[in-house]
GROMACS .gro file of C-alpha atoms in nm:
model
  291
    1UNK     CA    1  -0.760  -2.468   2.098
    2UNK     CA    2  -0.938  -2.702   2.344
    3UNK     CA    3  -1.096  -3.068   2.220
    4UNK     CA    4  -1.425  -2.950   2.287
    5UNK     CA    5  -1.430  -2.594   2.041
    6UNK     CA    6  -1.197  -2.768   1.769
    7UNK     CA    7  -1.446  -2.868   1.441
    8UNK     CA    8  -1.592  -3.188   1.391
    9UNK     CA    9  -1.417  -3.395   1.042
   10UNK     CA   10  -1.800  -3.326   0.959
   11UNK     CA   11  -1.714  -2.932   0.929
   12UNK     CA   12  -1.429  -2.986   0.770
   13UNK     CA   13  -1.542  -3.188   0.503
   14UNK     CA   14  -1.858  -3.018   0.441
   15UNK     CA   15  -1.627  -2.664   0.440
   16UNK     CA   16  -1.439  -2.876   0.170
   17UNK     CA   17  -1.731  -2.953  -0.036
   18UNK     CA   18  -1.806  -2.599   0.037
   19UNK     CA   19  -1.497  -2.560  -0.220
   20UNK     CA   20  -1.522  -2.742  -0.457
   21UNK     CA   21  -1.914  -2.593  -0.525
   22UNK     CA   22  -1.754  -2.190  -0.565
   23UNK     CA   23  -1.473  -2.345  -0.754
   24UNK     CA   24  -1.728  -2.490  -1.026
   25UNK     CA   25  -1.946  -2.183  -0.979
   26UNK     CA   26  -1.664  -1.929  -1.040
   27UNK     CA   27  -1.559  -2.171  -1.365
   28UNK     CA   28  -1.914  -2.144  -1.486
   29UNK     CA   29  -1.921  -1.786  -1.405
   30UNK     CA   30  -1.609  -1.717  -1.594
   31UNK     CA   31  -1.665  -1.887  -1.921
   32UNK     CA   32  -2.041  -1.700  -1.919
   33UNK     CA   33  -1.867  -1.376  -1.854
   34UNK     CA   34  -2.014  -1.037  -2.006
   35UNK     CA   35  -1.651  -0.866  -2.046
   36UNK     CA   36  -1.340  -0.834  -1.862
   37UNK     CA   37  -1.518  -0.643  -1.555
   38UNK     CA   38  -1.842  -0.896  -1.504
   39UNK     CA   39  -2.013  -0.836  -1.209
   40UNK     CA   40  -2.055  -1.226  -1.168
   41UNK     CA   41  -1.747  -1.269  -1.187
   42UNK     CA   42  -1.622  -1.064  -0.902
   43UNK     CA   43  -1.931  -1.217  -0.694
   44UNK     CA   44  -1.800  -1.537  -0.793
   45UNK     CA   45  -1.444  -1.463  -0.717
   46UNK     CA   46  -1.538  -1.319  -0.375
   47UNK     CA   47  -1.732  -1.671  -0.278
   48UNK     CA   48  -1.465  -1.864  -0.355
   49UNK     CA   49  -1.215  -1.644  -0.154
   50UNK     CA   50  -1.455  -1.657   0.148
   51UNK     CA   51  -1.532  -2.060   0.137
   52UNK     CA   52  -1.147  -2.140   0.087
   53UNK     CA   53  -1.062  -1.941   0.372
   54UNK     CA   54  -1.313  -2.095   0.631
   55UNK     CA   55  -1.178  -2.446   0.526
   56UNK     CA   56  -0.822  -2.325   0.531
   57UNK     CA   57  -0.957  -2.204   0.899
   58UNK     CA   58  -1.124  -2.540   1.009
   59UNK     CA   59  -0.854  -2.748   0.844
   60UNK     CA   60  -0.615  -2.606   1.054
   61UNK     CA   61  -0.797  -2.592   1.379
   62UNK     CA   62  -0.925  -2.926   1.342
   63UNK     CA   63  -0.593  -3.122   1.235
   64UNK     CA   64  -0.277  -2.824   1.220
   65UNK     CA   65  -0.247  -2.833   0.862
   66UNK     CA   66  -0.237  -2.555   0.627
   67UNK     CA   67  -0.340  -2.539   0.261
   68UNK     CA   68  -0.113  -2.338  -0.076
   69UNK     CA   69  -0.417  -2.080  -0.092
   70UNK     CA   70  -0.325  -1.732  -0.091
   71UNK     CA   71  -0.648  -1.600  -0.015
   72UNK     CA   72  -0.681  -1.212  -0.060
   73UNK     CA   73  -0.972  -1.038   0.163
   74UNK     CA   74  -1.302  -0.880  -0.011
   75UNK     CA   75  -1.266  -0.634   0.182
   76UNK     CA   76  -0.927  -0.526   0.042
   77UNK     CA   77  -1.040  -0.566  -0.325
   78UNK     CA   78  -1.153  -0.320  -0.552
   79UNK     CA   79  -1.485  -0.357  -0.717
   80UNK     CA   80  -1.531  -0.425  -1.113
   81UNK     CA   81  -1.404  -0.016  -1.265
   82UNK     CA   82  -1.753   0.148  -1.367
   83UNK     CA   83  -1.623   0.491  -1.427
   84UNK     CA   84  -1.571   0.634  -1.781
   85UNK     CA   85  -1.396   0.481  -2.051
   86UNK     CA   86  -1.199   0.821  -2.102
   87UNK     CA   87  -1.199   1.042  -1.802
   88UNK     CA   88  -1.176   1.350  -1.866
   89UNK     CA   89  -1.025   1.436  -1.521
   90UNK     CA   90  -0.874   1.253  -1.198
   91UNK     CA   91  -0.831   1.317  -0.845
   92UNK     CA   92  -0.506   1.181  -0.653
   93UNK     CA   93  -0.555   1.070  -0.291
   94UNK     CA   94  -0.254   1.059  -0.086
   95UNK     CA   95  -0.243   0.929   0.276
   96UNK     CA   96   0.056   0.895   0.520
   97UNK     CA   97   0.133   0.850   0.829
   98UNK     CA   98   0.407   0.946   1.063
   99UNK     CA   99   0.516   0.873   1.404
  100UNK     CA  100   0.657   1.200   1.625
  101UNK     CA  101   0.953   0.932   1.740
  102UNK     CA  102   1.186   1.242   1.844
  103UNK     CA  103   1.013   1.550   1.921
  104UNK     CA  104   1.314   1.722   2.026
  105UNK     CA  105   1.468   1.712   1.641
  106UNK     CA  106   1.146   1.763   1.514
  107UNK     CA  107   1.118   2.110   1.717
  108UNK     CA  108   1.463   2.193   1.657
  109UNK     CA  109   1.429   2.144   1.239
  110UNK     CA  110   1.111   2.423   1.287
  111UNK     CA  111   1.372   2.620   1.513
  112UNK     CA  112   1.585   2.651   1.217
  113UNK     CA  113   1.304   2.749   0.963
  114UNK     CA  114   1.168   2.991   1.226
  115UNK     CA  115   1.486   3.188   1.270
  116UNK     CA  116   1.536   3.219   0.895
  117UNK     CA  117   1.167   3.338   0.850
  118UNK     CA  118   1.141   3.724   0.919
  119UNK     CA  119   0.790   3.691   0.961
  120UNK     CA  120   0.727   3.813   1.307
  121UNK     CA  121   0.428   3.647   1.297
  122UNK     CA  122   0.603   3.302   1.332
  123UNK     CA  123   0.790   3.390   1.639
  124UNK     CA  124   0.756   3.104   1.927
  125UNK     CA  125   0.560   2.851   1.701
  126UNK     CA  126   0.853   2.634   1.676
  127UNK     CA  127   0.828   2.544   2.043
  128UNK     CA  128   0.554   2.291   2.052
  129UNK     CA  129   0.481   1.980   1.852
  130UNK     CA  130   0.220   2.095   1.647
  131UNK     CA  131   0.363   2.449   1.592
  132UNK     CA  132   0.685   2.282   1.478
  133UNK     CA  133   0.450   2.077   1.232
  134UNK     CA  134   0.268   2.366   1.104
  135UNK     CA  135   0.601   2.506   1.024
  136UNK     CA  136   0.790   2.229   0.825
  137UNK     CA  137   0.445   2.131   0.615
  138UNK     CA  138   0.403   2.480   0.501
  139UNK     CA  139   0.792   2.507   0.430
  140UNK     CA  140   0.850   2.188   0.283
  141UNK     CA  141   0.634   1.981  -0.009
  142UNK     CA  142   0.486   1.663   0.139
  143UNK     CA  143   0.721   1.483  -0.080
  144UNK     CA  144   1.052   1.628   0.081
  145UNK     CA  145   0.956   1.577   0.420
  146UNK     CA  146   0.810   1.164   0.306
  147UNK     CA  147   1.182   1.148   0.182
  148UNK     CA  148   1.381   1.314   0.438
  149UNK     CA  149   1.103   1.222   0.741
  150UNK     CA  150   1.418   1.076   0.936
  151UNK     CA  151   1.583   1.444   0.948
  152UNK     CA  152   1.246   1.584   1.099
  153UNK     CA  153   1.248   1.334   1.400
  154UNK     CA  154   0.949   1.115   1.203
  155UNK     CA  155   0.885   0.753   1.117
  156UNK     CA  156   0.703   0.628   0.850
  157UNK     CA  157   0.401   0.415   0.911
  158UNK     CA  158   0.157   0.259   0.656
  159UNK     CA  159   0.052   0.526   0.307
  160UNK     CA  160  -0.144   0.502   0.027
  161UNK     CA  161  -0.201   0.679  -0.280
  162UNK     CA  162  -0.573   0.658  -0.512
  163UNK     CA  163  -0.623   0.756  -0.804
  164UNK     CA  164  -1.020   0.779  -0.919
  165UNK     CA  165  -1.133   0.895  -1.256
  166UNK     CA  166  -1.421   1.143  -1.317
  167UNK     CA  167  -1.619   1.252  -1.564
  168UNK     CA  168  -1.517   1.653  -1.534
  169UNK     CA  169  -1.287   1.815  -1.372
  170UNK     CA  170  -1.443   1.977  -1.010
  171UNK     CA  171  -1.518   2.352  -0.983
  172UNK     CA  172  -1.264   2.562  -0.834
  173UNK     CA  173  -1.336   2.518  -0.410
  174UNK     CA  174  -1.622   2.270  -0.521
  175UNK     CA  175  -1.502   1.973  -0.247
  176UNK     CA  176  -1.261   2.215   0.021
  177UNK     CA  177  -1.502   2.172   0.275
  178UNK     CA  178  -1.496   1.803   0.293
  179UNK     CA  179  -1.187   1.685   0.090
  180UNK     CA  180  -1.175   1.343   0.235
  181UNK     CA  181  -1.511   1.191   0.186
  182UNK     CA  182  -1.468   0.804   0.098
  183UNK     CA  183  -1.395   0.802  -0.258
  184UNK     CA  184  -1.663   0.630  -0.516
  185UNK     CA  185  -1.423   0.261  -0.533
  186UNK     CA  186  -1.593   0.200  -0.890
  187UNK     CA  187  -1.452   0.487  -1.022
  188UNK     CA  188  -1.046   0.398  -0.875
  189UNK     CA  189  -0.838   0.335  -1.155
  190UNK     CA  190  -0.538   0.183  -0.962
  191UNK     CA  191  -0.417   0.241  -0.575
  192UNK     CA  192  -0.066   0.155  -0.423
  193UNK     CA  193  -0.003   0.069  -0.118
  194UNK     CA  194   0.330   0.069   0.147
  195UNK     CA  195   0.296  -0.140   0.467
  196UNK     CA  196   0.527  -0.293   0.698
  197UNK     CA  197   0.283  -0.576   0.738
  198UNK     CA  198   0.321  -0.672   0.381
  199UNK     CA  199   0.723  -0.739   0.479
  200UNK     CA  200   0.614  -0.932   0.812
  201UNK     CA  201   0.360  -1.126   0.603
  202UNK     CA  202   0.669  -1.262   0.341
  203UNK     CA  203   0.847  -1.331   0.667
  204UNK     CA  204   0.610  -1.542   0.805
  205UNK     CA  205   0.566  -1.762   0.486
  206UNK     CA  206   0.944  -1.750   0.459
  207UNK     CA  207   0.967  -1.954   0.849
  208UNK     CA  208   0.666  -2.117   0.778
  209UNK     CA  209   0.805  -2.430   0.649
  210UNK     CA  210   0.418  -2.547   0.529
  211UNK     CA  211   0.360  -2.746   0.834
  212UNK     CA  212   0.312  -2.651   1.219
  213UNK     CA  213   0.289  -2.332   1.178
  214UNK     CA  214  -0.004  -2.114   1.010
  215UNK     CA  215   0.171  -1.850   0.742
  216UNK     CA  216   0.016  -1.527   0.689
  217UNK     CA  217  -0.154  -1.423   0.409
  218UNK     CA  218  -0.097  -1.125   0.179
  219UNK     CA  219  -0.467  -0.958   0.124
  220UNK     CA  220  -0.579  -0.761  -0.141
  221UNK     CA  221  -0.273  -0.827  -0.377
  222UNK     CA  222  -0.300  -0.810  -0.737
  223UNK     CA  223  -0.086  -0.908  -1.060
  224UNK     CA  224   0.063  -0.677  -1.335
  225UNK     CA  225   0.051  -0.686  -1.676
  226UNK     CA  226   0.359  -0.529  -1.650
  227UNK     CA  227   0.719  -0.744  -1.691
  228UNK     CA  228   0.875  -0.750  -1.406
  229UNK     CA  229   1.201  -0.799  -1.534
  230UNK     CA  230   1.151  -0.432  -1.713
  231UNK     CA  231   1.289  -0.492  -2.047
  232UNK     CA  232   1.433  -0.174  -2.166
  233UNK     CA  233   1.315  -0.288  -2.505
  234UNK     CA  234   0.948  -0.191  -2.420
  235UNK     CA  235   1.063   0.179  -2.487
  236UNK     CA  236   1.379   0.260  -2.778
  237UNK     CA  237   1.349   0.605  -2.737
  238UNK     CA  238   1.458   0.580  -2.314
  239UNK     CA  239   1.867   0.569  -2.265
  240UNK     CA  240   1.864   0.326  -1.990
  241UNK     CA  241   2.225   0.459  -1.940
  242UNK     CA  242   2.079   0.733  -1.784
  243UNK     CA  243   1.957   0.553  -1.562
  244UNK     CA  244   2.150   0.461  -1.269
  245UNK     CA  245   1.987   0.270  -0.950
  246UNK     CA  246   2.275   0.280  -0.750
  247UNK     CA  247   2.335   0.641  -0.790
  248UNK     CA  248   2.252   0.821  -0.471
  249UNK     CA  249   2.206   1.210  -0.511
  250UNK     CA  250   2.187   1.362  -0.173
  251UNK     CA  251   1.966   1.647  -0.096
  252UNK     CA  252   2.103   1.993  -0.132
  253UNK     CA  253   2.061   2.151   0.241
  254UNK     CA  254   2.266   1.795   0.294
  255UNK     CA  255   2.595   1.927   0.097
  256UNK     CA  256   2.842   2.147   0.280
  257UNK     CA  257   2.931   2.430   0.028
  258UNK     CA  258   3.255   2.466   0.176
  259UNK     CA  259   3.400   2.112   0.092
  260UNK     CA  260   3.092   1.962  -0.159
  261UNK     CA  261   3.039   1.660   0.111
  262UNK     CA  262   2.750   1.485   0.268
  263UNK     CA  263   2.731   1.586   0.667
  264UNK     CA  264   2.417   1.397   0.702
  265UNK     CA  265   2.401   1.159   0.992
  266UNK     CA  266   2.464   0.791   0.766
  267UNK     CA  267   2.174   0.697   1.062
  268UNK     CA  268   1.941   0.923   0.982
  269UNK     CA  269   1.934   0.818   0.632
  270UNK     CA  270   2.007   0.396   0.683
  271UNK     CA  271   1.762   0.237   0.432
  272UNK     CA  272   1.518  -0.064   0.540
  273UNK     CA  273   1.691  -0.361   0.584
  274UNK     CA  274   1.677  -0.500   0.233
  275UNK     CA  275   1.716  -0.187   0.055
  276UNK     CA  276   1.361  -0.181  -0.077
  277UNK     CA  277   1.001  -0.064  -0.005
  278UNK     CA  278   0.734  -0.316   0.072
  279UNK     CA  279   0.491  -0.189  -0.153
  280UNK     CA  280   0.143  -0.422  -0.230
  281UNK     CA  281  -0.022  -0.262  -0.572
  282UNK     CA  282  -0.360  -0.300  -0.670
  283UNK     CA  283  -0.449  -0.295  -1.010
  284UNK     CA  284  -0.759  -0.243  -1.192
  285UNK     CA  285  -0.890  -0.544  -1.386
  286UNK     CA  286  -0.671  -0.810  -1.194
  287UNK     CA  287  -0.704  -0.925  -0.825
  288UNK     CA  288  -0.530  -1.206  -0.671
  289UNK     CA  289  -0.649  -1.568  -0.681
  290UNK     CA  290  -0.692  -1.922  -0.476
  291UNK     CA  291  -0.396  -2.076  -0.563
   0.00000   0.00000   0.00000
């Protein structure tokens, strides 16, 4: 940034002031609170959020420095829950999306399916993209081809999955002809989201080091009341020794019958680099913080 478009120590300080007035209005806001989902208090919340990120902005542009604030987005947070106390029915809304990295394995999965369908009707679908597509999603569950994606020539890109509350369950073909209107946010219970830019975010503040260079910030993030170190006390009745986390079970069209081994590619099923899923959750009732 030039001399002339960096902020004056004026802007900074005043963006600083800026602060420390949502700070005391968000404390008076909280101890006034109504119940657990105020309305103030998200107002509040989303002030401070906004003012601590333009002087995190100006203090950095101004003299390279960087503040501790993880600051997640309004956008990205859910509103205060204002659907019933005890729905009575839910919906479950499930994006994900998929990159056609090799078409050619894609094609020659539907190939497969094709020649074992004796539907005449499918003959020669399997030899474009989106006939070989319309093949494998009306052969396999969604959940088979998110877990075996690699096999199919796909790769995963971001997902999400909703899950909204409502006071009656919907008529039978009541919502078919628009199924993906934007859901009522009030009325979402809890949503879960899988990104890759939640991994490049930790590896930002990871090389970071707090000075010189600006770390990124994770958005929309929220706490659990959950333990995360999962005591297996919270349930007697579960055998956690039937539980194994190591334990891989492979798929069955992955087994050779003749000598009970995997013939899977080990590429086409290599695991992210750490062995986990960069998964950001947001819960109902909590929402990340300045701090």
């Amino acid at each position: 940034m030039s001399d002339a478009a960096q902020p004056t120590a004026a802007e900074v300080r005043a963006a600083a002031e800026a602060v420390k007035t949502a700070l005391d209005r968000h404390l008076a806001t909280v101890e006034r609170r109504s119940g657990e989902d105020d309305p103030d208090v998200y107002e509040a919340f989303n002030e401070l959020a906004a003012a601590a990120e333009a002087y995190d902005e100006l203090l950095y542009d101004r003299y390279d420095e960087v503040t501790p604030f993880e600051i997640p987005g309004a956008e990205d947070a859910l509103p205060p829950y204002q659907g019933p106390a005890e729905p009575n029915a839910l919906s479950v809304l499930i994006r994900r999306d998929y990159a056609v990295v090799e078409p050619q394995r894609l094609i020659a999965q539907a190939e497969r399916v094709e020649a074992a369908d004796d539907d005449a009707e499918s003959d020669r679908l399997a030899g474009t993209v989106p006939g070989a597509l319309g093949l494998l999603f009306g052969e396999f569950e969604p959940d088979e081809i998110a877990s075996r994606h690699k096999e199919f020539g796909l790769e995963e890109g971001d997902s999400t999955l909703w899950v909204t509350a409502a006071d009656e369950p919907a008529e039978p073909g009541e919502w078919l002809e628009s199924p993906f209107d934007q859901p009522d946010t009030q009325r979402v219970v809890c949503r879960f989201d899988v990104s890759a830019v939640f991994d490049d975010e930790t590896d930002d503040l990871d090389e970071a080091d707090g000075r010189g260079a600006r770390p990124a910030r994770t958005r929309g993030h929220a706490d659990s009341d959950l333990d995360p170190d999962l005591d297996p006390d919270l349930d007697p009745d579960i055998d956690a020794e039937l539980f194994d986390p190591d334990e891989v079970v492979p798929l069955e069209d992955d087994i050779d019958d003749t000598d009970g081994t995997d013939d899977t590619d080990d590429t086409d099923h290599a695991d992210d680099a750490d062995g986990t899923d960069d998964i950001e959750v947001v819960e109902r009732g909590k929402s990340g913080g300045v701090g």
